[in-house]
Amino acid sequence: MRRVVYPGSFDPITNGHLDIIKRSSEVFDEVTVGVLVNVDKKGLFDIEERVELIRKVVKPYKNVKVDSFDGLLIDFMKAKDIKVIVKGLRAFSDFEYEFQMALMNNKLDSSIETVFMMTNAKYSYLSSSSVRQVAKFGGCIKGLVPDEIISMILEKAKK
Ligand code: COA
């Protein structure tokens, strides 16, 4: 069984993330979305809320699971018996950081592989922080995030 993890902060999940999840679920047998408690980033949603939002939007994909983790990604993977990481690449600017992370993860555990998927060009400009900012200042986030979570994001961003 080809199991993969798609890790990230997902604060909140965007249509760019969902595109990678959907395409991964077509290529691999099981996709676990791993939501990181990232101490370096100030969050809008807490970890349980992020997991809940993702579960809502991945319902159509029966081979996608959602879980949270803290600490090292490779430890989460070990616990879940997963050997492959899927990441989306949006632009050249992502490459250096992703290259470094892939090598570090492989250095920490040489049985780990990272597979990159090109982010759909439609979403190459998108990031969770830009969504948070647009929502905070009352801009339109339709098309940037799944429709069913728009109201939750706008509500949270107002606070
Ligand atoms: N569509 C839209 N946005 C995307 C995207 C896509 N396909 N791919 C990435 N992004 C956005 C994310 O939303 C994020 O935006 P933000 O900075 O505004 O929040 C940004 O691009 C960076 O994404 P990513 O590189 O996936 O970072 P992340 O913070 O979401 O996740 C982890 C990083 C969780 C994968 C990484 O920190 C990790 O594995 N941490 C665990 C610690 C560890 O094991 N470290 C050892 C390795 S160095």
mmCIF file of C-alpha atoms and ligand atoms in Angstrom:
data_model
loop_
_atom_site.group_PDB
_atom_site.id
_atom_site.type_symbol
_atom_site.label_atom_id
_atom_site.label_comp_id
_atom_site.label_asym_id
_atom_site.label_seq_id
_atom_site.Cartn_x
_atom_site.Cartn_y
_atom_site.Cartn_z
ATOM 1 C CA MET A 1 0.000 0.000 0.000
ATOM 2 C CA ARG A 2 1.452 3.369 -1.050
ATOM 3 C CA ARG A 3 0.891 5.679 1.905
ATOM 4 C CA VAL A 4 1.968 9.331 1.893
ATOM 5 C CA VAL A 5 1.824 12.307 4.204
ATOM 6 C CA TYR A 6 1.010 15.821 3.015
ATOM 7 C CA PRO A 7 2.311 18.034 5.834
ATOM 8 C CA GLY A 8 1.727 21.723 6.476
ATOM 9 C CA SER A 9 0.399 24.406 8.771
ATOM 10 C CA PHE A 10 -2.918 24.745 6.894
ATOM 11 C CA ASP A 11 -3.931 27.939 8.700
ATOM 12 C CA PRO A 12 -6.302 27.772 6.887
ATOM 13 C CA ILE A 13 -6.426 25.151 4.129
ATOM 14 C CA THR A 14 -6.650 26.802 0.682
ATOM 15 C CA ASN A 15 -7.780 25.657 -2.752
ATOM 16 C CA GLY A 16 -4.087 25.232 -3.615
ATOM 17 C CA HIS A 17 -3.659 22.710 -0.799
ATOM 18 C CA LEU A 18 -6.895 20.966 -1.718
ATOM 19 C CA ASP A 19 -5.738 20.618 -5.320
ATOM 20 C CA ILE A 20 -2.569 18.828 -4.136
ATOM 21 C CA ILE A 21 -4.610 16.600 -1.784
ATOM 22 C CA LYS A 22 -7.056 15.629 -4.528
ATOM 23 C CA ARG A 23 -4.301 14.848 -7.051
ATOM 24 C CA SER A 24 -2.266 12.900 -4.461
ATOM 25 C CA SER A 25 -5.325 10.848 -3.582
ATOM 26 C CA GLU A 26 -5.507 9.799 -7.236
ATOM 27 C CA VAL A 27 -1.851 8.768 -7.363
ATOM 28 C CA PHE A 28 -1.411 7.139 -3.942
ATOM 29 C CA ASP A 29 -3.474 4.592 -2.015
ATOM 30 C CA GLU A 30 -3.745 6.625 1.181
ATOM 31 C CA VAL A 31 -2.994 10.291 1.913
ATOM 32 C CA THR A 32 -2.605 11.546 5.475
ATOM 33 C CA VAL A 33 -2.819 15.316 5.809
ATOM 34 C CA GLY A 34 -0.471 16.110 8.703
ATOM 35 C CA VAL A 35 -1.284 19.407 10.406
ATOM 36 C CA LEU A 36 1.696 20.873 12.235
ATOM 37 C CA VAL A 37 1.556 22.889 15.404
ATOM 38 C CA ASN A 38 4.160 25.392 14.150
ATOM 39 C CA VAL A 39 5.726 27.337 17.013
ATOM 40 C CA ASP A 40 7.316 29.797 14.538
ATOM 41 C CA LYS A 41 3.994 30.930 13.095
ATOM 42 C CA LYS A 42 1.256 32.865 14.849
ATOM 43 C CA GLY A 43 -1.969 31.045 14.149
ATOM 44 C CA LEU A 44 -5.471 32.220 13.258
ATOM 45 C CA PHE A 45 -7.114 28.840 13.887
ATOM 46 C CA ASP A 46 -6.071 26.485 16.654
ATOM 47 C CA ILE A 47 -4.979 23.029 15.700
ATOM 48 C CA GLU A 48 -8.342 21.305 16.331
ATOM 49 C CA GLU A 49 -10.122 23.916 14.208
ATOM 50 C CA ARG A 50 -7.672 23.454 11.318
ATOM 51 C CA VAL A 51 -8.182 19.689 11.425
ATOM 52 C CA GLU A 52 -11.962 20.199 11.468
ATOM 53 C CA LEU A 53 -11.866 22.561 8.449
ATOM 54 C CA ILE A 54 -9.719 20.116 6.484
ATOM 55 C CA ARG A 55 -11.952 17.129 7.384
ATOM 56 C CA LYS A 56 -14.945 19.090 6.103
ATOM 57 C CA VAL A 57 -13.398 19.698 2.683
ATOM 58 C CA VAL A 58 -11.733 16.308 2.111
ATOM 59 C CA LYS A 59 -14.955 14.358 2.695
ATOM 60 C CA PRO A 60 -15.299 13.458 -1.014
ATOM 61 C CA TYR A 61 -11.886 11.764 -1.001
ATOM 62 C CA LYS A 62 -12.308 8.444 0.754
ATOM 63 C CA ASN A 63 -8.594 7.632 0.981
ATOM 64 C CA VAL A 64 -7.647 10.903 2.716
ATOM 65 C CA LYS A 65 -7.145 11.093 6.489
ATOM 66 C CA VAL A 66 -6.381 14.128 8.630
ATOM 67 C CA ASP A 67 -4.253 14.187 11.764
ATOM 68 C CA SER A 68 -2.135 16.674 13.706
ATOM 69 C CA PHE A 69 1.410 16.441 14.977
ATOM 70 C CA ASP A 70 4.093 18.381 16.764
ATOM 71 C CA GLY A 71 7.828 17.807 16.768
ATOM 72 C CA LEU A 72 9.567 16.203 13.830
ATOM 73 C CA LEU A 73 7.673 15.125 10.748
ATOM 74 C CA ILE A 74 9.739 11.935 10.499
ATOM 75 C CA ASP A 75 8.594 10.885 13.991
ATOM 76 C CA PHE A 76 4.956 11.379 12.983
ATOM 77 C CA MET A 77 5.640 9.324 9.862
ATOM 78 C CA LYS A 78 7.295 6.566 11.840
ATOM 79 C CA ALA A 79 4.267 6.349 14.115
ATOM 80 C CA LYS A 80 1.974 6.122 11.075
ATOM 81 C CA ASP A 81 4.237 3.786 9.083
ATOM 82 C CA ILE A 82 4.515 6.274 6.203
ATOM 83 C CA LYS A 83 7.678 6.579 4.091
ATOM 84 C CA VAL A 84 6.802 9.248 1.528
ATOM 85 C CA ILE A 85 6.197 12.989 1.887
ATOM 86 C CA VAL A 86 4.193 14.889 -0.735
ATOM 87 C CA LYS A 87 4.794 18.622 -1.079
ATOM 88 C CA GLY A 88 3.466 21.176 -3.531
ATOM 89 C CA LEU A 89 5.883 23.440 -5.403
ATOM 90 C CA ARG A 90 4.434 26.796 -6.354
ATOM 91 C CA ALA A 91 7.365 28.719 -7.778
ATOM 92 C CA PHE A 92 11.138 28.796 -7.976
ATOM 93 C CA SER A 93 11.145 30.605 -4.653
ATOM 94 C CA ASP A 94 9.728 27.481 -2.941
ATOM 95 C CA PHE A 95 12.487 25.320 -4.333
ATOM 96 C CA GLU A 96 15.398 26.250 -2.091
ATOM 97 C CA TYR A 97 13.419 25.811 1.130
ATOM 98 C CA GLU A 98 11.790 22.582 -0.035
ATOM 99 C CA PHE A 99 15.114 21.202 -1.276
ATOM 100 C CA GLN A 100 16.661 21.871 2.130
ATOM 101 C CA MET A 101 13.739 20.258 3.981
ATOM 102 C CA ALA A 102 13.702 17.190 1.754
ATOM 103 C CA LEU A 103 17.442 16.685 2.288
ATOM 104 C CA MET A 104 17.160 17.242 6.040
ATOM 105 C CA ASN A 105 14.321 14.730 6.350
ATOM 106 C CA ASN A 106 16.295 12.228 4.303
ATOM 107 C CA LYS A 107 19.370 12.846 6.465
ATOM 108 C CA LEU A 108 17.311 12.241 9.615
ATOM 109 C CA ASP A 109 15.855 9.052 8.154
ATOM 110 C CA SER A 110 17.308 7.720 4.911
ATOM 111 C CA SER A 111 14.228 5.619 4.185
ATOM 112 C CA ILE A 112 12.131 8.781 3.692
ATOM 113 C CA GLU A 113 11.466 10.109 0.174
ATOM 114 C CA THR A 114 9.914 13.451 -0.752
ATOM 115 C CA VAL A 115 7.779 13.710 -3.881
ATOM 116 C CA PHE A 116 6.937 17.125 -5.335
ATOM 117 C CA MET A 117 3.818 18.031 -7.242
ATOM 118 C CA MET A 118 3.602 21.230 -9.239
ATOM 119 C CA THR A 119 0.907 23.399 -7.771
ATOM 120 C CA ASN A 120 -1.867 24.155 -10.246
ATOM 121 C CA ALA A 121 -0.926 27.443 -11.990
ATOM 122 C CA LYS A 122 -4.323 28.846 -10.938
ATOM 123 C CA TYR A 123 -3.147 28.771 -7.328
ATOM 124 C CA SER A 124 0.555 29.504 -7.666
ATOM 125 C CA TYR A 125 0.202 32.912 -5.979
ATOM 126 C CA LEU A 126 -1.824 31.590 -3.051
ATOM 127 C CA SER A 127 -0.717 31.135 0.563
ATOM 128 C CA SER A 128 -2.523 30.759 3.856
ATOM 129 C CA SER A 129 -1.132 34.044 5.161
ATOM 130 C CA SER A 130 -2.400 35.968 2.124
ATOM 131 C CA VAL A 131 -5.860 34.439 2.678
ATOM 132 C CA ARG A 132 -5.723 35.469 6.357
ATOM 133 C CA GLN A 133 -4.758 39.002 5.397
ATOM 134 C CA VAL A 134 -7.435 39.414 2.719
ATOM 135 C CA ALA A 135 -10.075 38.060 5.121
ATOM 136 C CA LYS A 136 -8.915 40.299 7.951
ATOM 137 C CA PHE A 137 -9.297 43.457 5.875
ATOM 138 C CA GLY A 138 -12.658 42.456 4.417
ATOM 139 C CA GLY A 139 -11.529 41.367 0.931
ATOM 140 C CA CYS A 140 -13.195 38.584 -1.052
ATOM 141 C CA ILE A 141 -11.750 35.109 -0.461
ATOM 142 C CA LYS A 142 -14.108 33.275 -2.817
ATOM 143 C CA GLY A 143 -12.109 31.057 -5.139
ATOM 144 C CA LEU A 144 -9.132 31.077 -2.778
ATOM 145 C CA VAL A 145 -10.522 28.591 -0.254
ATOM 146 C CA PRO A 146 -13.273 25.948 -0.468
ATOM 147 C CA ASP A 147 -16.732 27.584 -0.425
ATOM 148 C CA GLU A 148 -17.932 25.614 2.589
ATOM 149 C CA ILE A 149 -15.320 27.168 4.916
ATOM 150 C CA ILE A 150 -15.464 30.812 3.735
ATOM 151 C CA SER A 151 -17.871 31.939 6.449
ATOM 152 C CA MET A 152 -15.803 30.289 9.207
ATOM 153 C CA ILE A 153 -12.661 32.060 8.015
ATOM 154 C CA LEU A 154 -14.352 35.450 7.721
ATOM 155 C CA GLU A 155 -15.905 35.051 11.161
ATOM 156 C CA LYS A 156 -12.566 34.150 12.746
ATOM 157 C CA ALA A 157 -10.629 36.895 10.932
ATOM 158 C CA LYS A 158 -13.015 39.550 12.281
ATOM 159 C CA LYS A 159 -12.126 38.759 15.902
HETATM 160 N N1 COA B 1 -1.242 25.955 -2.377
HETATM 161 C C1 COA B 1 -1.373 27.032 -1.634
HETATM 162 N N2 COA B 1 -0.507 27.394 -0.684
HETATM 163 C C2 COA B 1 0.541 26.600 -0.495
HETATM 164 C C3 COA B 1 0.757 25.438 -1.239
HETATM 165 C C4 COA B 1 -0.194 25.120 -2.224
HETATM 166 N N3 COA B 1 -0.089 24.038 -2.986
HETATM 167 N N4 COA B 1 1.891 24.870 -0.821
HETATM 168 C C5 COA B 1 2.366 25.626 0.158
HETATM 169 N N5 COA B 1 1.552 26.678 0.356
HETATM 170 C C6 COA B 1 1.733 27.766 1.314
HETATM 171 C C7 COA B 1 1.328 27.393 2.701
HETATM 172 O O1 COA B 1 -0.014 27.727 2.932
HETATM 173 C C8 COA B 1 2.260 28.236 3.513
HETATM 174 O O2 COA B 1 1.715 29.536 3.591
HETATM 175 P P1 COA B 1 1.954 30.453 4.862
HETATM 176 O O3 COA B 1 3.443 30.604 4.999
HETATM 177 O O4 COA B 1 1.275 31.685 4.464
HETATM 178 O O5 COA B 1 1.325 29.725 6.011
HETATM 179 C C9 COA B 1 3.517 28.361 2.678
HETATM 180 O O6 COA B 1 3.115 28.052 1.384
HETATM 181 C C10 COA B 1 4.609 27.437 3.097
HETATM 182 O O7 COA B 1 4.112 26.121 3.027
HETATM 183 P P2 COA B 1 4.938 24.912 3.583
HETATM 184 O O8 COA B 1 6.309 24.940 3.047
HETATM 185 O O9 COA B 1 4.134 23.686 3.332
HETATM 186 O O10 COA B 1 5.072 25.290 5.084
HETATM 187 P P3 COA B 1 4.122 24.965 6.234
HETATM 188 O O11 COA B 1 4.434 25.885 7.329
HETATM 189 O O12 COA B 1 2.708 24.933 5.794
HETATM 190 O O13 COA B 1 4.576 23.464 6.627
HETATM 191 C C11 COA B 1 6.094 21.723 7.426
HETATM 192 C C12 COA B 1 5.919 23.154 6.914
HETATM 193 C C13 COA B 1 5.017 21.332 8.396
HETATM 194 C C14 COA B 1 6.021 20.789 6.243
HETATM 195 C C15 COA B 1 7.498 21.673 8.061
HETATM 196 O O14 COA B 1 7.681 22.828 8.853
HETATM 197 C C16 COA B 1 7.740 20.471 8.941
HETATM 198 O O15 COA B 1 7.808 19.351 8.477
HETATM 199 N N6 COA B 1 7.882 20.714 10.247
HETATM 200 C C17 COA B 1 8.115 19.689 11.254
HETATM 201 C C18 COA B 1 9.499 19.854 11.873
HETATM 202 C C19 COA B 1 10.477 19.000 11.145
HETATM 203 O O16 COA B 1 10.330 17.818 10.939
HETATM 204 N N7 COA B 1 11.613 19.631 10.748
HETATM 205 C C20 COA B 1 12.689 18.905 10.105
HETATM 206 C C21 COA B 1 12.771 19.243 8.651
HETATM 207 S S1 COA B 1 13.643 20.765 8.449
#
